[in-house]
XYZ file of C-alpha atoms in Angstrom:
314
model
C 48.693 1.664 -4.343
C 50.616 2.850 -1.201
C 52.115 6.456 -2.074
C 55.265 7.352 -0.685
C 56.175 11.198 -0.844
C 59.712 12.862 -0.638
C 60.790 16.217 0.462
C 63.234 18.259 -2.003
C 64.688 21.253 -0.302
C 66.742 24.248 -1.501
C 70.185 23.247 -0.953
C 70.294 19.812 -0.959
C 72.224 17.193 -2.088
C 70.515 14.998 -5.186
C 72.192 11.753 -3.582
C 69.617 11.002 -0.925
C 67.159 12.155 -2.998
C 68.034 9.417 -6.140
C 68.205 6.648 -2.975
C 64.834 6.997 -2.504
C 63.632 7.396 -6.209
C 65.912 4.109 -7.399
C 63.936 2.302 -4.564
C 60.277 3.704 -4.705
C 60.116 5.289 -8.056
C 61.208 3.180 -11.141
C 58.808 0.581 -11.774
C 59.596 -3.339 -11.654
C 57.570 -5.384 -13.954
C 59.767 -8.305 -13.346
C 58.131 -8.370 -9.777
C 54.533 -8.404 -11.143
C 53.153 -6.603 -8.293
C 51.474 -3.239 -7.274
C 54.949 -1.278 -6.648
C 54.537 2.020 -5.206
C 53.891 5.790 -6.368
C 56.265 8.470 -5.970
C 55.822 11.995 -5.274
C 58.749 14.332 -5.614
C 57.673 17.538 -2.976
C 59.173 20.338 -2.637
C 57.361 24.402 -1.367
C 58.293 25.857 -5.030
C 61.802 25.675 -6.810
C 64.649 24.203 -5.405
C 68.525 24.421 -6.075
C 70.041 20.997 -5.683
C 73.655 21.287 -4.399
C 76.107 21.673 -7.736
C 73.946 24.337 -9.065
C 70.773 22.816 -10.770
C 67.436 23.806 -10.235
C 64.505 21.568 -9.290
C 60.621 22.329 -10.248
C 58.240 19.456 -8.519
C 54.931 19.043 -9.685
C 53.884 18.781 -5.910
C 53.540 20.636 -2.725
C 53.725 20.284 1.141
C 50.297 19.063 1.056
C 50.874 16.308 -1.209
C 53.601 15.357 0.970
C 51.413 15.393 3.696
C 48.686 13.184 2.362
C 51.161 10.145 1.486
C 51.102 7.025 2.992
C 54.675 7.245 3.593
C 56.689 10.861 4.040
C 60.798 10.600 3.340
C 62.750 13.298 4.615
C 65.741 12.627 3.171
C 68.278 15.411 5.294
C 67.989 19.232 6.047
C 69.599 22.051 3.964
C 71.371 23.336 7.693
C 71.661 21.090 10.880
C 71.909 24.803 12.625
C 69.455 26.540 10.952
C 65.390 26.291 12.248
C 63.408 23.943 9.955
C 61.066 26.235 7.815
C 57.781 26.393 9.088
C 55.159 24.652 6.115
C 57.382 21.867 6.765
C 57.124 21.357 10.346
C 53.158 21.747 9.687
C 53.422 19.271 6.755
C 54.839 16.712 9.278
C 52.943 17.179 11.648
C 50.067 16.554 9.261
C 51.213 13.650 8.011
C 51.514 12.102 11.462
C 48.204 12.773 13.212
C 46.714 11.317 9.653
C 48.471 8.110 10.600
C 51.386 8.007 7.821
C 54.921 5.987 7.895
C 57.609 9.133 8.575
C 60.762 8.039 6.992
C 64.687 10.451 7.900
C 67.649 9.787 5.996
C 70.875 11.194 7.639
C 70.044 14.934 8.720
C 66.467 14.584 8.512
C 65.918 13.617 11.851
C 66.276 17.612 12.639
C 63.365 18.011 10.889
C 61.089 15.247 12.811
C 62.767 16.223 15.996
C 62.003 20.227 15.091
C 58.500 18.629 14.812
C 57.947 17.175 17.891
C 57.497 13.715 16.199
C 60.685 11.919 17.950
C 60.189 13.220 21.475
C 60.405 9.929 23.921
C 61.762 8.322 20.882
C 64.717 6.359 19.542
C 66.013 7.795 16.458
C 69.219 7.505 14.310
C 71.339 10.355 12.316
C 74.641 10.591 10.934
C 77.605 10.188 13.511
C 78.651 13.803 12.756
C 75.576 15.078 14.128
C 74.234 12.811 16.778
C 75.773 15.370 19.531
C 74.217 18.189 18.120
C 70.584 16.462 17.836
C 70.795 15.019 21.600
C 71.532 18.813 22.570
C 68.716 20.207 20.880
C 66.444 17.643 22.006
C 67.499 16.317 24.814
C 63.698 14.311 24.746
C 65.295 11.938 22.079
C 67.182 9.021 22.067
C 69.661 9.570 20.108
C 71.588 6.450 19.185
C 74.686 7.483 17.404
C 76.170 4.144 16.534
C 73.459 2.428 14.131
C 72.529 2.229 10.663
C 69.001 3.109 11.468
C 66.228 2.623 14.104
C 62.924 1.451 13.006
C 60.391 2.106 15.597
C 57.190 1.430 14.189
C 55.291 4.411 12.174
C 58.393 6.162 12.555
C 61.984 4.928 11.244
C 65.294 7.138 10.834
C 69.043 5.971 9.665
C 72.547 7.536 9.529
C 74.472 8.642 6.735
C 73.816 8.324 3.204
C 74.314 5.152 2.878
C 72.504 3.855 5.562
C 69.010 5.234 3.744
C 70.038 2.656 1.296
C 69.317 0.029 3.927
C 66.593 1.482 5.561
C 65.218 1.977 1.992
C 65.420 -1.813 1.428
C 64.021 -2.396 4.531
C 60.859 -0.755 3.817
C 60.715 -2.643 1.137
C 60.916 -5.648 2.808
C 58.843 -5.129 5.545
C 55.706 -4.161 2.782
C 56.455 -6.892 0.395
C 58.453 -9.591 2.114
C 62.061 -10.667 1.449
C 61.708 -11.835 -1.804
C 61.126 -8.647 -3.306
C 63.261 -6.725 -1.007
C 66.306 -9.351 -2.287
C 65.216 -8.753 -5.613
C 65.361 -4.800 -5.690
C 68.877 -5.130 -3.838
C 69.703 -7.283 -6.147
C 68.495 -4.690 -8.943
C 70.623 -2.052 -7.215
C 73.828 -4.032 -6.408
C 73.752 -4.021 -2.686
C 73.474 -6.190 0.447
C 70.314 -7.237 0.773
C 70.140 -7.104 4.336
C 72.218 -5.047 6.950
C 70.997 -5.306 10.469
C 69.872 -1.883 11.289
C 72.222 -2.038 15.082
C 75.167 -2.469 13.054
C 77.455 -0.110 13.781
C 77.904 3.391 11.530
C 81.473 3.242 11.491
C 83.324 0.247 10.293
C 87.414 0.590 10.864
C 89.467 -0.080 7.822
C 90.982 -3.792 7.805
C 94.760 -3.451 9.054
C 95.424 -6.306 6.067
C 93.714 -6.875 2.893
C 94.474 -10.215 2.784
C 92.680 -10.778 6.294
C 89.717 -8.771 5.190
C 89.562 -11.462 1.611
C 89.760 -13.996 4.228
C 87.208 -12.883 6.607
C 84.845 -12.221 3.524
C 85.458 -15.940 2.310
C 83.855 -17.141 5.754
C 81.158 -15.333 5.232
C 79.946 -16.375 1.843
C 80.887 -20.181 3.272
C 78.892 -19.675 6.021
C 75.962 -18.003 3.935
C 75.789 -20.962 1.833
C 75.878 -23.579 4.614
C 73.375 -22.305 7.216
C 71.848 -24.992 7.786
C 75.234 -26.333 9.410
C 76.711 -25.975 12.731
C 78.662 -22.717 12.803
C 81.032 -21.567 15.520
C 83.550 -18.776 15.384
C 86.756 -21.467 16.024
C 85.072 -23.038 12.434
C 85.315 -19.885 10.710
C 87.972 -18.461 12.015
C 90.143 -22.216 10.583
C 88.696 -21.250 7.050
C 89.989 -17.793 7.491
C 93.610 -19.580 8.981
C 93.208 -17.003 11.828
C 93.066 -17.694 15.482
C 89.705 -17.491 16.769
C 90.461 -13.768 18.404
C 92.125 -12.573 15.758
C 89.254 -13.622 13.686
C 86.486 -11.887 15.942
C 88.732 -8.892 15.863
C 89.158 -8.773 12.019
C 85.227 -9.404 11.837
C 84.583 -6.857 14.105
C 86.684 -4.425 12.030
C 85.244 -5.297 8.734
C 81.609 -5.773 9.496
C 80.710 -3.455 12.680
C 79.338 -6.537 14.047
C 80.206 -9.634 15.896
C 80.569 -13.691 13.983
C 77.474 -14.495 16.135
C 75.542 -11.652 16.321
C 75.709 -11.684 12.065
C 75.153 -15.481 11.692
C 71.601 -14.912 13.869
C 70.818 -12.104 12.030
C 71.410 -13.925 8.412
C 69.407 -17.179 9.933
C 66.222 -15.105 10.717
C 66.457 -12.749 7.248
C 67.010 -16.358 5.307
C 63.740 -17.690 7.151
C 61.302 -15.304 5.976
C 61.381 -16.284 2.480
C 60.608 -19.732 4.083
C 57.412 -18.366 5.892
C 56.326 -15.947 3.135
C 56.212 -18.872 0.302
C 56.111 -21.630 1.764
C 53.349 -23.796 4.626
C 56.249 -25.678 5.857
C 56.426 -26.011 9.923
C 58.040 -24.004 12.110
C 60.121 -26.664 13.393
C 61.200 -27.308 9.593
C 62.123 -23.828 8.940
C 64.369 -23.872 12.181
C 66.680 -26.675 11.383
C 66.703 -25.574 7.506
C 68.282 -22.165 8.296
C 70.921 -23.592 10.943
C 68.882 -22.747 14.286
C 69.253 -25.732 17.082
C 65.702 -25.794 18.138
C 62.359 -23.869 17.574
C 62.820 -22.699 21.060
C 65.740 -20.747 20.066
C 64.681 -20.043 16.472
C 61.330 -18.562 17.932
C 63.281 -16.357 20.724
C 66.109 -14.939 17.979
C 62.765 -14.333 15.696
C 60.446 -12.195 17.836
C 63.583 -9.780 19.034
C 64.558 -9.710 15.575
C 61.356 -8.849 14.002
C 59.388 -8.165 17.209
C 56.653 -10.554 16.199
C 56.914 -14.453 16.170
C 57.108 -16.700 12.994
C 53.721 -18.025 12.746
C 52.565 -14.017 13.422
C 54.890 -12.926 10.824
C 53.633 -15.942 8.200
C 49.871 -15.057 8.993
C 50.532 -11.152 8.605
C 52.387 -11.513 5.600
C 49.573 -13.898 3.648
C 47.485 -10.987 4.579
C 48.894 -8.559 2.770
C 49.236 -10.623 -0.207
């Protein structure tokens, strides 16, 4: 059973903390699979912000020894990371686990060393100050969240609600990760590059319109797309269009429709022996070629990897 372990520190807010519980801690039955066990850590009582006080049942060291390690913000962006935490990181990593920030706990990974040479993610607010502390990261201020391998980080609050999903989905597949997004009421995808901060629609109307394209176009994959062809469902012109998209989504008509292509495939690949070729044309792509090259920068690994990996962890 793969453990997953999350810090609770005095002053903290109990929001990021319940993201990662929902996800990793209630258990599914309706999945009928080996769903994960979560530690709540914290280095003795904790006040949660609002006044409540928190007694875990474990310690640094249990957070230390999990398979995956959440660090789900800092008490003070300003203010040096305590010490048995850094250590407890630190730990963690040379022992080979999955490190896991939400919002302001990048601080603590960077105040560990553990993002140096790295790409990372934190909340808009306080992208400037993590660059200037550690000017060995790459701080990307403008995503939802970065995964980079044994180490992943996101933005705001929010955004750990995606990246949450996302671990999800790359441990069990997109099945499961559907189904607990489902379970929580959420997307169940957002590309981690889209962008943090999405402007308000200048007209509702617009926005209902843009939306309507999208749920078209998510039920019709399979067909040739273009932004002129949404944009005529949405009666806009086709720059008005990519500029209401832009505004409501972060992201460009394009740039979405790939992304929704690939995440629709993998249920395809993880259930299914149908051919690659097959697969391509079902989810709207024009050839393998281009199915195969959207794929592997996608999910940095290639269908028929992806298939083969995924049967193996089944």
């Amino acid at each position: 059973m793969h453990t997953v372990s999350v810090l609770a520190y005095d002053g903290m807010s109990p929001f990021e903390l319940g993201i990662v519980t929902e996800v990793f801690g209630l258990h599914r039955p309706e999945l009928d699979i080996d769903w994960y066990r979560l530690l709540i850590c914290a280095d003795g009582p904790v006040r949660v912000v609002g006044g409540a006080m928190m007694h875990a049942e474990n310690d640094l060291a249990a957070l230390a020894a999990a398979d995956t390690v959440i660090i789900p913000g800092v008490a003070d962006v300003r203010a040096p990371v305590p010490a048995p935490v850094v250590a407890a990181l630190r730990s963690a990593h040379t022992r080979g686990a999955r490190l896991v920030s939400i919002c302001s706990g990048a601080f603590a990974l960077a105040a560990a060393g553990l993002l140096e040479g790295r790409r990372a993610a934190t909340h808009w607010r306080y992208a400037p100050l993590l660059a200037e502390r550690h000017p060995g990261v790459e701080v990307d201020a403008d995503v939802l969240y970065v995964d980079d391998g044994d180490i992943l980080t996101s933005a705001g609050s929010a955004a750990g609600i995606d990246l949450c999903v996302h671990l999800v989905r790359t441990d069990h597949g997109a099945t499961v990760a559907n189904a607990v997004a489902r379970r929580l009421v959420v997307a169940p995808h957002r590309e981690g590059g889209q962008a943090q901060f999405i402007e308000a629609p200048v007209q509702a109307v617009s926005a209902d319109a843009v939306a309507d394209s999208m749920t078209w176009a998510l039920a019709n994959l399979a067909e040739p797309i273009t932004v002129e062809s949404l944009a005529r469902r949405s009666h806009l012109s086709p720059r008005t269009y990519l500029r209401r998209f832009k505004q409501t989504t972060g992201t460009s008509p394009i740039r979405w429709l790939i992304t929704q292509r690939v995440q629709a495939s993998l249920a395809l690949l993880e259930t299914g022996t149908h051919p690659i070729p097959a697969i391509a044309a079902a989810v709207g792509f024009e050839s393998p070629v281009t199915y195969r090259h959207h794929f592997t920068r996608a999910m940095r690994t290639s269908p028929s990897a992806y298939r083969r990996a995924f049967q193996e962890r089944r």
